[in-house]
mmCIF file of C-alpha atoms and ligand atoms in Angstrom:
data_model
loop_
_atom_site.group_PDB
_atom_site.id
_atom_site.type_symbol
_atom_site.label_atom_id
_atom_site.label_comp_id
_atom_site.label_asym_id
_atom_site.label_seq_id
_atom_site.Cartn_x
_atom_site.Cartn_y
_atom_site.Cartn_z
ATOM 1 C CA UNK E 1 -37.319 43.347 -11.272
ATOM 2 C CA UNK E 2 -34.545 42.756 -13.249
ATOM 3 C CA UNK E 3 -30.936 43.407 -11.928
ATOM 4 C CA UNK E 4 -28.773 41.430 -14.584
ATOM 5 C CA UNK E 5 -28.725 41.519 -17.968
ATOM 6 C CA UNK E 6 -27.288 40.499 -21.337
ATOM 7 C CA UNK E 7 -26.693 41.555 -25.256
ATOM 8 C CA UNK E 8 -25.261 39.351 -28.135
ATOM 9 C CA UNK E 9 -24.448 41.095 -31.342
ATOM 10 C CA UNK E 10 -24.839 38.666 -33.620
ATOM 11 C CA UNK E 11 -24.751 38.137 -37.503
ATOM 12 C CA UNK E 12 -23.219 40.518 -40.312
ATOM 13 C CA UNK E 13 -21.743 44.098 -38.934
ATOM 14 C CA UNK E 14 -23.752 47.209 -39.219
ATOM 15 C CA UNK E 15 -23.057 50.823 -38.734
ATOM 16 C CA UNK E 16 -24.685 51.137 -35.110
ATOM 17 C CA UNK E 17 -24.351 48.357 -33.217
ATOM 18 C CA UNK E 18 -22.816 50.053 -30.475
ATOM 19 C CA UNK E 19 -24.946 52.815 -30.104
ATOM 20 C CA UNK E 20 -28.061 50.020 -29.394
ATOM 21 C CA UNK E 21 -25.855 48.415 -27.137
ATOM 22 C CA UNK E 22 -24.573 52.256 -25.377
ATOM 23 C CA UNK E 23 -28.596 53.122 -25.440
ATOM 24 C CA UNK E 24 -29.161 49.193 -23.354
ATOM 25 C CA UNK E 25 -26.584 49.800 -21.298
ATOM 26 C CA UNK E 26 -26.924 53.502 -20.151
ATOM 27 C CA UNK E 27 -30.471 53.317 -19.714
ATOM 28 C CA UNK E 28 -29.541 49.441 -17.365
ATOM 29 C CA UNK E 29 -27.329 51.539 -15.413
ATOM 30 C CA UNK E 30 -30.285 54.487 -14.646
ATOM 31 C CA UNK E 31 -32.384 52.557 -13.989
ATOM 32 C CA UNK E 32 -29.467 50.062 -11.122
ATOM 33 C CA UNK E 33 -29.730 47.254 -13.501
ATOM 34 C CA UNK E 34 -26.340 45.807 -14.459
ATOM 35 C CA UNK E 35 -25.133 44.862 -17.914
ATOM 36 C CA UNK E 36 -23.393 42.208 -19.666
ATOM 37 C CA UNK E 37 -21.789 41.693 -23.287
ATOM 38 C CA UNK E 38 -22.110 38.006 -24.893
ATOM 39 C CA UNK E 39 -18.480 37.699 -26.694
ATOM 40 C CA UNK E 40 -19.464 37.136 -30.493
ATOM 41 C CA UNK E 41 -23.413 36.868 -30.107
ATOM 42 C CA UNK E 42 -24.591 33.549 -30.041
ATOM 43 C CA UNK E 43 -21.004 31.975 -29.960
ATOM 44 C CA UNK E 44 -20.254 33.566 -26.838
ATOM 45 C CA UNK E 45 -24.025 32.436 -25.374
ATOM 46 C CA UNK E 46 -23.246 29.191 -26.348
ATOM 47 C CA UNK E 47 -19.537 29.477 -24.429
ATOM 48 C CA UNK E 48 -20.493 31.749 -22.031
ATOM 49 C CA UNK E 49 -17.775 34.106 -22.800
ATOM 50 C CA UNK E 50 -19.187 37.834 -21.665
ATOM 51 C CA UNK E 51 -17.640 40.628 -20.138
ATOM 52 C CA UNK E 52 -19.098 43.722 -17.977
ATOM 53 C CA UNK E 53 -20.508 46.648 -19.829
ATOM 54 C CA UNK E 54 -20.477 49.889 -17.998
ATOM 55 C CA UNK E 55 -20.738 53.542 -19.183
ATOM 56 C CA UNK E 56 -17.337 54.992 -18.036
ATOM 57 C CA UNK E 57 -15.156 51.987 -19.326
ATOM 58 C CA UNK E 58 -15.704 49.383 -21.051
ATOM 59 C CA UNK E 59 -19.058 51.075 -23.488
ATOM 60 C CA UNK E 60 -17.148 54.293 -23.058
ATOM 61 C CA UNK E 61 -16.369 56.416 -25.970
ATOM 62 C CA UNK E 62 -18.508 53.898 -28.334
ATOM 63 C CA UNK E 63 -21.457 55.736 -30.083
ATOM 64 C CA UNK E 64 -19.839 57.136 -33.367
ATOM 65 C CA UNK E 65 -17.626 53.728 -34.046
ATOM 66 C CA UNK E 66 -18.480 51.582 -36.530
ATOM 67 C CA UNK E 67 -17.836 47.264 -35.943
ATOM 68 C CA UNK E 68 -18.913 46.115 -32.264
ATOM 69 C CA UNK E 69 -17.039 46.068 -29.332
ATOM 70 C CA UNK E 70 -18.963 42.546 -28.253
ATOM 71 C CA UNK E 71 -18.333 41.010 -32.401
ATOM 72 C CA UNK E 72 -20.791 39.775 -34.240
ATOM 73 C CA UNK E 73 -20.734 35.946 -35.583
ATOM 74 C CA UNK E 74 -22.070 35.266 -39.749
ATOM 75 C CA UNK E 75 -22.066 31.104 -38.523
ATOM 76 C CA UNK E 76 -22.712 30.353 -35.276
ATOM 77 C CA UNK E 77 -26.770 28.901 -36.143
ATOM 78 C CA UNK E 78 -26.529 27.502 -31.868
ATOM 79 C CA UNK E 79 -28.951 25.404 -33.179
ATOM 80 C CA UNK E 80 -27.538 24.027 -35.710
ATOM 81 C CA UNK E 81 -24.188 23.929 -34.506
ATOM 82 C CA UNK E 82 -21.004 23.177 -36.854
ATOM 83 C CA UNK E 83 -18.701 20.373 -34.563
ATOM 84 C CA UNK E 84 -15.877 18.560 -35.271
ATOM 85 C CA UNK E 85 -16.529 14.568 -34.013
ATOM 86 C CA UNK E 86 -13.347 12.234 -34.886
ATOM 87 C CA UNK E 87 -12.364 14.610 -37.316
ATOM 88 C CA UNK E 88 -15.740 13.976 -38.883
ATOM 89 C CA UNK E 89 -17.310 17.407 -39.557
ATOM 90 C CA UNK E 90 -21.921 17.679 -37.916
ATOM 91 C CA UNK E 91 -24.441 19.731 -37.250
ATOM 92 C CA UNK E 92 -25.939 19.289 -33.722
ATOM 93 C CA UNK E 93 -28.600 21.760 -31.476
ATOM 94 C CA UNK E 94 -26.502 23.329 -28.954
ATOM 95 C CA UNK E 95 -29.258 25.619 -28.100
ATOM 96 C CA UNK E 96 -30.193 23.896 -24.191
ATOM 97 C CA UNK E 97 -26.108 24.481 -23.032
ATOM 98 C CA UNK E 98 -27.223 28.253 -23.754
ATOM 99 C CA UNK E 99 -30.749 28.337 -22.078
ATOM 100 C CA UNK E 100 -28.553 26.782 -19.091
ATOM 101 C CA UNK E 101 -25.703 29.536 -19.342
ATOM 102 C CA UNK E 102 -28.246 31.570 -19.335
ATOM 103 C CA UNK E 103 -30.115 30.478 -15.961
ATOM 104 C CA UNK E 104 -26.614 29.596 -14.337
ATOM 105 C CA UNK E 105 -25.277 33.173 -14.350
ATOM 106 C CA UNK E 106 -28.885 34.511 -13.445
ATOM 107 C CA UNK E 107 -28.399 36.973 -16.343
ATOM 108 C CA UNK E 108 -32.976 37.677 -16.409
ATOM 109 C CA UNK E 109 -33.461 38.924 -19.660
ATOM 110 C CA UNK E 110 -30.830 38.504 -23.200
ATOM 111 C CA UNK E 111 -31.077 41.300 -25.680
ATOM 112 C CA UNK E 112 -30.793 39.922 -28.964
ATOM 113 C CA UNK E 113 -29.204 42.635 -31.215
ATOM 114 C CA UNK E 114 -29.317 41.089 -35.079
ATOM 115 C CA UNK E 115 -31.761 40.294 -38.330
ATOM 116 C CA UNK E 116 -34.347 37.557 -39.297
ATOM 117 C CA UNK E 117 -32.025 34.506 -38.447
ATOM 118 C CA UNK E 118 -31.078 35.861 -35.016
ATOM 119 C CA UNK E 119 -34.362 37.175 -34.189
ATOM 120 C CA UNK E 120 -35.356 33.408 -34.981
ATOM 121 C CA UNK E 121 -32.965 31.699 -33.186
ATOM 122 C CA UNK E 122 -34.352 34.814 -30.434
ATOM 123 C CA UNK E 123 -38.188 33.313 -30.937
ATOM 124 C CA UNK E 124 -36.331 29.686 -30.348
ATOM 125 C CA UNK E 125 -35.181 30.646 -27.521
ATOM 126 C CA UNK E 126 -38.237 32.449 -25.956
ATOM 127 C CA UNK E 127 -39.879 29.142 -26.299
ATOM 128 C CA UNK E 128 -37.164 27.321 -24.416
ATOM 129 C CA UNK E 129 -38.358 29.079 -21.394
ATOM 130 C CA UNK E 130 -35.386 32.119 -21.947
ATOM 131 C CA UNK E 131 -36.611 35.661 -21.468
ATOM 132 C CA UNK E 132 -34.939 37.834 -24.533
ATOM 133 C CA UNK E 133 -36.084 41.073 -26.321
ATOM 134 C CA UNK E 134 -34.925 41.745 -30.049
ATOM 135 C CA UNK E 135 -33.310 44.656 -31.455
ATOM 136 C CA UNK E 136 -33.684 44.854 -35.398
ATOM 137 C CA UNK E 137 -29.972 44.898 -37.431
ATOM 138 C CA UNK E 138 -29.550 44.759 -40.852
ATOM 139 C CA UNK E 139 -27.812 47.264 -43.596
ATOM 140 C CA UNK E 140 -30.663 45.441 -46.584
ATOM 141 C CA UNK E 141 -33.680 46.564 -43.951
ATOM 142 C CA UNK E 142 -35.191 43.119 -44.564
ATOM 143 C CA UNK E 143 -36.473 42.451 -40.956
ATOM 144 C CA UNK E 144 -40.480 41.545 -40.634
ATOM 145 C CA UNK E 145 -42.686 44.039 -38.452
ATOM 146 C CA UNK E 146 -40.755 47.308 -38.785
ATOM 147 C CA UNK E 147 -40.395 49.871 -40.940
ATOM 148 C CA UNK E 148 -36.372 50.245 -40.692
ATOM 149 C CA UNK E 149 -34.002 48.672 -39.189
ATOM 150 C CA UNK E 150 -30.711 50.280 -37.492
ATOM 151 C CA UNK E 151 -27.108 50.959 -40.341
ATOM 152 C CA UNK E 152 -29.586 50.732 -43.274
ATOM 153 C CA UNK E 153 -29.549 54.759 -43.567
ATOM 154 C CA UNK E 154 -25.786 54.178 -43.638
ATOM 155 C CA UNK E 155 -25.922 52.148 -46.030
ATOM 156 C CA UNK E 156 -27.743 53.580 -48.210
ATOM 157 C CA UNK E 157 -25.718 57.211 -47.476
ATOM 158 C CA UNK E 158 -22.087 55.098 -48.567
ATOM 159 C CA UNK E 159 -24.321 54.615 -51.641
ATOM 160 C CA UNK E 160 -25.248 57.572 -52.195
ATOM 161 C CA UNK E 161 -21.902 59.063 -51.684
ATOM 162 C CA UNK E 162 -20.698 56.411 -54.380
ATOM 163 C CA UNK E 163 -23.235 57.226 -56.425
ATOM 164 C CA UNK E 164 -22.372 61.142 -56.531
ATOM 165 C CA UNK E 165 -18.771 59.945 -57.146
ATOM 166 C CA UNK E 166 -19.445 57.939 -59.865
ATOM 167 C CA UNK E 167 -22.035 60.021 -61.810
ATOM 168 C CA UNK E 168 -18.694 62.813 -62.103
ATOM 169 C CA UNK E 169 -16.904 60.427 -63.786
ATOM 170 C CA UNK E 170 -19.350 58.755 -66.061
ATOM 171 C CA UNK E 171 -20.139 61.854 -66.717
ATOM 172 C CA UNK E 172 -16.761 62.757 -68.068
ATOM 173 C CA UNK E 173 -16.068 59.427 -70.164
ATOM 174 C CA UNK E 174 -19.418 59.577 -71.185
ATOM 175 C CA UNK E 175 -20.196 55.541 -69.830
ATOM 176 C CA UNK E 176 -22.744 53.786 -68.367
ATOM 177 C CA UNK E 177 -22.060 53.780 -64.856
ATOM 178 C CA UNK E 178 -23.137 50.581 -62.692
ATOM 179 C CA UNK E 179 -23.049 50.466 -58.477
ATOM 180 C CA UNK E 180 -23.291 46.932 -57.284
ATOM 181 C CA UNK E 181 -25.479 46.898 -53.620
ATOM 182 C CA UNK E 182 -25.946 44.897 -50.760
ATOM 183 C CA UNK E 183 -29.307 43.220 -50.711
ATOM 184 C CA UNK E 184 -29.876 39.748 -50.723
ATOM 185 C CA UNK E 185 -33.846 39.104 -50.864
ATOM 186 C CA UNK E 186 -34.928 43.264 -50.669
ATOM 187 C CA UNK E 187 -33.503 46.208 -52.584
ATOM 188 C CA UNK E 188 -34.376 48.725 -49.744
ATOM 189 C CA UNK E 189 -30.497 50.421 -50.043
ATOM 190 C CA UNK E 190 -30.702 50.534 -54.269
ATOM 191 C CA UNK E 191 -34.151 51.633 -54.540
ATOM 192 C CA UNK E 192 -33.414 54.327 -51.988
ATOM 193 C CA UNK E 193 -29.781 54.822 -52.883
ATOM 194 C CA UNK E 194 -30.660 55.475 -56.333
ATOM 195 C CA UNK E 195 -33.544 58.004 -56.135
ATOM 196 C CA UNK E 196 -31.102 59.980 -53.213
ATOM 197 C CA UNK E 197 -28.086 59.879 -56.032
ATOM 198 C CA UNK E 198 -30.043 59.878 -58.973
ATOM 199 C CA UNK E 199 -29.705 57.223 -60.687
ATOM 200 C CA UNK E 200 -31.243 56.390 -64.350
ATOM 201 C CA UNK E 201 -31.663 52.634 -63.387
ATOM 202 C CA UNK E 202 -32.011 50.630 -60.159
ATOM 203 C CA UNK E 203 -32.595 46.709 -60.313
ATOM 204 C CA UNK E 204 -33.797 45.403 -57.472
ATOM 205 C CA UNK E 205 -34.249 41.180 -56.429
ATOM 206 C CA UNK E 206 -38.389 42.553 -56.372
ATOM 207 C CA UNK E 207 -38.684 43.106 -60.132
ATOM 208 C CA UNK E 208 -36.863 40.318 -62.164
ATOM 209 C CA UNK E 209 -35.754 43.085 -64.625
ATOM 210 C CA UNK E 210 -35.756 42.285 -68.652
ATOM 211 C CA UNK E 211 -31.816 44.112 -69.929
ATOM 212 C CA UNK E 212 -33.693 45.735 -72.545
ATOM 213 C CA UNK E 213 -35.827 48.168 -70.347
ATOM 214 C CA UNK E 214 -33.093 49.923 -69.373
ATOM 215 C CA UNK E 215 -31.063 49.817 -73.067
ATOM 216 C CA UNK E 216 -33.995 51.375 -73.917
ATOM 217 C CA UNK E 217 -33.910 54.791 -70.735
ATOM 218 C CA UNK E 218 -30.134 54.208 -71.563
ATOM 219 C CA UNK E 219 -30.364 54.852 -75.243
ATOM 220 C CA UNK E 220 -33.617 57.304 -75.045
ATOM 221 C CA UNK E 221 -31.096 59.265 -72.393
ATOM 222 C CA UNK E 222 -28.354 59.778 -75.199
ATOM 223 C CA UNK E 223 -31.149 60.646 -77.715
ATOM 224 C CA UNK E 224 -31.471 63.998 -75.198
ATOM 225 C CA UNK E 225 -28.087 64.408 -74.893
ATOM 226 C CA UNK E 226 -26.793 62.587 -71.955
ATOM 227 C CA UNK E 227 -24.233 59.897 -73.233
ATOM 228 C CA UNK E 228 -23.859 58.312 -70.043
ATOM 229 C CA UNK E 229 -26.019 56.814 -66.888
ATOM 230 C CA UNK E 230 -26.038 55.588 -63.505
ATOM 231 C CA UNK E 231 -27.307 52.260 -62.706
ATOM 232 C CA UNK E 232 -27.324 50.285 -59.541
ATOM 233 C CA UNK E 233 -28.263 46.751 -59.534
ATOM 234 C CA UNK E 234 -29.100 44.556 -55.744
ATOM 235 C CA UNK E 235 -26.377 41.558 -55.648
ATOM 236 C CA UNK E 236 -29.602 39.677 -55.758
ATOM 237 C CA UNK E 237 -30.703 40.435 -58.865
ATOM 238 C CA UNK E 238 -31.569 38.693 -61.534
ATOM 239 C CA UNK E 239 -32.674 38.993 -64.987
ATOM 240 C CA UNK E 240 -36.518 37.314 -65.442
ATOM 241 C CA UNK E 241 -36.006 33.772 -66.742
ATOM 242 C CA UNK E 242 -32.732 33.823 -65.008
ATOM 243 C CA UNK E 243 -31.026 32.979 -62.118
ATOM 244 C CA UNK E 244 -29.290 35.529 -59.349
ATOM 245 C CA UNK E 245 -25.356 35.640 -59.429
ATOM 246 C CA UNK E 246 -23.194 33.783 -57.468
ATOM 247 C CA UNK E 247 -19.939 34.222 -56.307
ATOM 248 C CA UNK E 248 -19.581 30.786 -54.274
ATOM 249 C CA UNK E 249 -20.937 28.526 -51.550
ATOM 250 C CA UNK E 250 -20.342 27.713 -48.654
ATOM 251 C CA UNK E 251 -20.837 25.712 -45.780
ATOM 252 C CA UNK E 252 -23.458 26.942 -42.770
ATOM 253 C CA UNK E 253 -25.116 23.926 -42.214
ATOM 254 C CA UNK E 254 -29.121 23.814 -43.367
ATOM 255 C CA UNK E 255 -31.786 26.191 -42.536
ATOM 256 C CA UNK E 256 -29.233 29.096 -43.861
ATOM 257 C CA UNK E 257 -28.263 30.752 -47.001
ATOM 258 C CA UNK E 258 -25.302 29.522 -47.924
ATOM 259 C CA UNK E 259 -24.590 31.091 -51.275
ATOM 260 C CA UNK E 260 -22.348 34.174 -51.657
ATOM 261 C CA UNK E 261 -24.131 36.986 -53.520
ATOM 262 C CA UNK E 262 -22.041 38.559 -55.646
ATOM 263 C CA UNK E 263 -21.588 39.599 -59.700
ATOM 264 C CA UNK E 264 -24.171 41.025 -61.296
ATOM 265 C CA UNK E 265 -23.285 44.545 -61.529
ATOM 266 C CA UNK E 266 -20.381 43.167 -64.044
ATOM 267 C CA UNK E 267 -22.931 41.111 -65.464
ATOM 268 C CA UNK E 268 -25.045 44.077 -66.256
ATOM 269 C CA UNK E 269 -22.398 46.252 -67.139
ATOM 270 C CA UNK E 270 -21.267 44.008 -70.133
ATOM 271 C CA UNK E 271 -24.540 43.174 -71.186
ATOM 272 C CA UNK E 272 -25.118 46.730 -70.915
ATOM 273 C CA UNK E 273 -22.133 47.897 -72.831
ATOM 274 C CA UNK E 274 -22.670 45.224 -76.130
ATOM 275 C CA UNK E 275 -26.340 46.284 -76.265
ATOM 276 C CA UNK E 276 -25.777 50.141 -76.364
ATOM 277 C CA UNK E 277 -22.162 50.224 -77.589
ATOM 278 C CA UNK E 278 -21.575 52.929 -74.662
ATOM 279 C CA UNK E 279 -17.758 51.959 -72.552
ATOM 280 C CA UNK E 280 -19.292 50.231 -68.968
ATOM 281 C CA UNK E 281 -17.603 49.900 -66.096
ATOM 282 C CA UNK E 282 -18.945 48.018 -62.661
ATOM 283 C CA UNK E 283 -18.123 49.448 -58.395
ATOM 284 C CA UNK E 284 -18.891 46.997 -56.521
ATOM 285 C CA UNK E 285 -19.376 48.268 -52.984
ATOM 286 C CA UNK E 286 -19.462 44.971 -51.159
ATOM 287 C CA UNK E 287 -18.558 45.964 -47.320
ATOM 288 C CA UNK E 288 -18.052 49.402 -47.609
ATOM 289 C CA UNK E 289 -21.646 49.416 -47.156
ATOM 290 C CA UNK E 290 -22.030 48.057 -43.007
ATOM 291 C CA UNK E 291 -18.661 49.610 -41.711
ATOM 292 C CA UNK E 292 -17.205 52.999 -40.694
ATOM 293 C CA UNK E 293 -19.227 55.253 -38.785
ATOM 294 C CA UNK E 294 -22.847 55.781 -38.807
ATOM 295 C CA UNK E 295 -24.979 58.052 -40.085
ATOM 296 C CA UNK E 296 -26.602 60.766 -37.345
ATOM 297 C CA UNK E 297 -29.755 59.119 -38.375
ATOM 298 C CA UNK E 298 -28.670 55.702 -37.279
ATOM 299 C CA UNK E 299 -26.813 57.072 -34.145
ATOM 300 C CA UNK E 300 -30.011 58.356 -33.315
ATOM 301 C CA UNK E 301 -32.285 55.757 -34.266
ATOM 302 C CA UNK E 302 -29.774 52.723 -33.097
ATOM 303 C CA UNK E 303 -30.421 54.697 -29.061
ATOM 304 C CA UNK E 304 -33.750 55.085 -29.289
ATOM 305 C CA UNK E 305 -33.785 50.649 -30.367
ATOM 306 C CA UNK E 306 -31.532 50.491 -27.180
ATOM 307 C CA UNK E 307 -32.982 52.109 -24.672
ATOM 308 C CA UNK E 308 -36.644 50.978 -26.038
ATOM 309 C CA UNK E 309 -35.723 47.724 -26.081
ATOM 310 C CA UNK E 310 -34.486 48.222 -21.831
ATOM 311 C CA UNK E 311 -37.908 49.908 -21.436
ATOM 312 C CA UNK E 312 -39.424 47.042 -22.628
ATOM 313 C CA UNK E 313 -37.410 44.593 -20.796
ATOM 314 C CA UNK E 314 -37.977 47.031 -17.635
ATOM 315 C CA UNK E 315 -42.063 46.809 -18.042
ATOM 316 C CA UNK E 316 -41.177 42.469 -18.113
ATOM 317 C CA UNK E 317 -42.235 42.555 -22.123
ATOM 318 C CA UNK E 318 -40.146 39.446 -23.163
ATOM 319 C CA UNK E 319 -40.499 38.046 -26.643
ATOM 320 C CA UNK E 320 -40.765 40.790 -28.079
ATOM 321 C CA UNK E 321 -38.494 43.006 -30.768
ATOM 322 C CA UNK E 322 -38.662 46.608 -30.564
ATOM 323 C CA UNK E 323 -39.761 48.294 -33.757
ATOM 324 C CA UNK E 324 -40.452 51.677 -35.699
ATOM 325 C CA UNK E 325 -44.466 51.533 -36.254
ATOM 326 C CA UNK E 326 -45.880 54.141 -38.065
ATOM 327 C CA UNK E 327 -42.748 56.458 -37.237
ATOM 328 C CA UNK E 328 -42.952 55.622 -33.900
ATOM 329 C CA UNK E 329 -40.808 53.548 -31.952
ATOM 330 C CA UNK E 330 -42.991 50.444 -30.310
ATOM 331 C CA UNK E 331 -42.787 46.614 -29.861
ATOM 332 C CA UNK E 332 -44.119 43.308 -31.849
ATOM 333 C CA UNK E 333 -44.149 39.547 -30.374
ATOM 334 C CA UNK E 334 -41.457 37.404 -31.518
ATOM 335 C CA UNK E 335 -43.853 35.091 -33.141
ATOM 336 C CA UNK E 336 -45.386 37.453 -35.053
ATOM 337 C CA UNK E 337 -41.449 38.129 -36.647
ATOM 338 C CA UNK E 338 -41.328 35.341 -37.279
ATOM 339 C CA UNK E 339 -44.015 34.260 -39.377
ATOM 340 C CA UNK E 340 -45.100 31.188 -40.293
ATOM 341 C CA UNK E 341 -41.789 29.731 -39.738
ATOM 342 C CA UNK E 342 -42.459 28.319 -36.765
ATOM 343 C CA UNK E 343 -40.929 24.936 -35.662
ATOM 344 C CA UNK E 344 -38.435 25.348 -33.315
ATOM 345 C CA UNK E 345 -34.388 25.091 -35.454
ATOM 346 C CA UNK E 346 -35.656 25.707 -38.309
ATOM 347 C CA UNK E 347 -34.555 27.617 -41.393
ATOM 348 C CA UNK E 348 -32.780 30.324 -39.330
ATOM 349 C CA UNK E 349 -32.903 33.410 -41.338
ATOM 350 C CA UNK E 350 -30.942 34.808 -44.572
ATOM 351 C CA UNK E 351 -33.196 32.202 -46.917
ATOM 352 C CA UNK E 352 -35.236 32.610 -49.186
ATOM 353 C CA UNK E 353 -38.103 30.737 -46.981
ATOM 354 C CA UNK E 354 -37.554 33.166 -43.968
ATOM 355 C CA UNK E 355 -40.253 35.755 -43.221
ATOM 356 C CA UNK E 356 -37.992 38.533 -44.647
ATOM 357 C CA UNK E 357 -39.629 42.203 -45.398
ATOM 358 C CA UNK E 358 -39.809 42.568 -49.502
ATOM 359 C CA UNK E 359 -40.004 45.889 -51.146
ATOM 360 C CA UNK E 360 -43.579 46.029 -51.697
ATOM 361 C CA UNK E 361 -44.303 47.091 -54.943
ATOM 362 C CA UNK E 362 -47.017 49.656 -53.666
ATOM 363 C CA UNK E 363 -44.114 51.144 -51.520
ATOM 364 C CA UNK E 364 -43.853 55.561 -52.254
ATOM 365 C CA UNK E 365 -40.257 54.279 -52.837
ATOM 366 C CA UNK E 366 -41.796 52.167 -55.628
ATOM 367 C CA UNK E 367 -43.871 55.196 -57.420
ATOM 368 C CA UNK E 368 -41.253 58.003 -56.678
ATOM 369 C CA UNK E 369 -39.115 56.069 -58.691
ATOM 370 C CA UNK E 370 -41.742 55.307 -61.575
ATOM 371 C CA UNK E 371 -43.160 59.134 -61.170
ATOM 372 C CA UNK E 372 -39.256 60.635 -61.722
ATOM 373 C CA UNK E 373 -38.071 57.628 -64.564
ATOM 374 C CA UNK E 374 -36.178 55.658 -63.263
ATOM 375 C CA UNK E 375 -36.420 52.166 -64.732
ATOM 376 C CA UNK E 376 -36.742 49.663 -62.573
ATOM 377 C CA UNK E 377 -36.275 46.525 -65.169
ATOM 378 C CA UNK E 378 -40.066 46.400 -65.977
HETATM 379 O O1 F6P S 401 -27.459 40.800 -45.024
HETATM 380 C C1 F6P S 401 -26.711 41.510 -44.831
HETATM 381 C C2 F6P S 401 -25.792 41.291 -46.084
HETATM 382 O O2 F6P S 401 -25.204 42.392 -46.493
HETATM 383 C C3 F6P S 401 -26.564 40.829 -46.795
HETATM 384 O O3 F6P S 401 -26.627 42.133 -48.120
HETATM 385 C C4 F6P S 401 -24.938 40.478 -47.889
HETATM 386 O O4 F6P S 401 -25.420 39.451 -48.203
HETATM 387 C C5 F6P S 401 -24.199 39.582 -47.253
HETATM 388 O O5 F6P S 401 -24.851 40.345 -46.093
HETATM 389 C C6 F6P S 401 -22.878 39.387 -46.461
HETATM 390 O O6 F6P S 401 -22.619 38.959 -45.725
HETATM 391 P P1 F6P S 401 -21.627 37.931 -44.734
HETATM 392 O O7 F6P S 401 -19.925 37.946 -46.892
HETATM 393 O O8 F6P S 401 -20.814 38.432 -44.180
HETATM 394 O O9 F6P S 401 -22.037 36.777 -44.740
#
């Protein structure tokens, strides 16, 4: 029988973190289990910093709130943690401190809310003997073994609203309107919002693009009387024989992707302007996709994920990830989630080598986009 559990939210934030927390806490309370939340993801686990979560105090009124009431951390890989020693930056494996903290304070299970990097660390903790259960988060929708992550639907909704707005201004001024959306290795947001927002071109990381194909599509629209076009570009899209566009780099140690993506929208807008003779403008949507209130869909999905995760803990099914499979709640082993990436403390996520879920060419969204004439750049 489990008595005391803790939650941590890790990685880039999404709308829905709080709804998952609420789902876990309510299900826990209804089963006589005490719930705590580590502050700022794995960093809280390392520093043993946590708060009590209960539905009438700390976890009250949070269903619709963006962000995370227990924070989150994007640079806390405790298997390769950045510390300063004698004025020098060094990276250390501090995972044993975390395992000890959990043991010492008697947590029967730790729920890890996060993307592929977070779940990779969760799996490594499981190997080290900690009871963990993952919940798949990320706006990019790229966690392996699940059909949808929480936060994704909200991001698609924000992108769709942006496309609706760009449509009217683009049409007024006969311009090409480019929207750069997030999507580091997977183009789910770009593809789905392109369909929802009636875009003419969608460029995604999975399909290296030839700009001439987009030009052809736009010119064809002009010939047919449409002197404006709307283009969605995922931040990780790259031209055939070209590279991704990088805004900068950072130093979060090895095993994580230290590139900060950005700029491909501007690049595509410039090229399209030169090649079509039409005016083009870029809008980069950025963190708008991650902040603010979750959609109704994400509130429900997050609540389902939270309650399922707690159910798994009550059943003693540790080392698993709550997932949606064939449209239904289910669970898979974290071993399957990390795939071949089995070395403890190796690639921790947000890298091309991690086991992420990309758009496949036979996916309904790709077929639908092609059927209705959205140019995918190939
Ligand atoms: O992984 C989700 C994501 O939204 C990526 O699409 C994006 O590249 C990244 O987060 C940016 O995150 P941050 O700037 O917070 O590190």
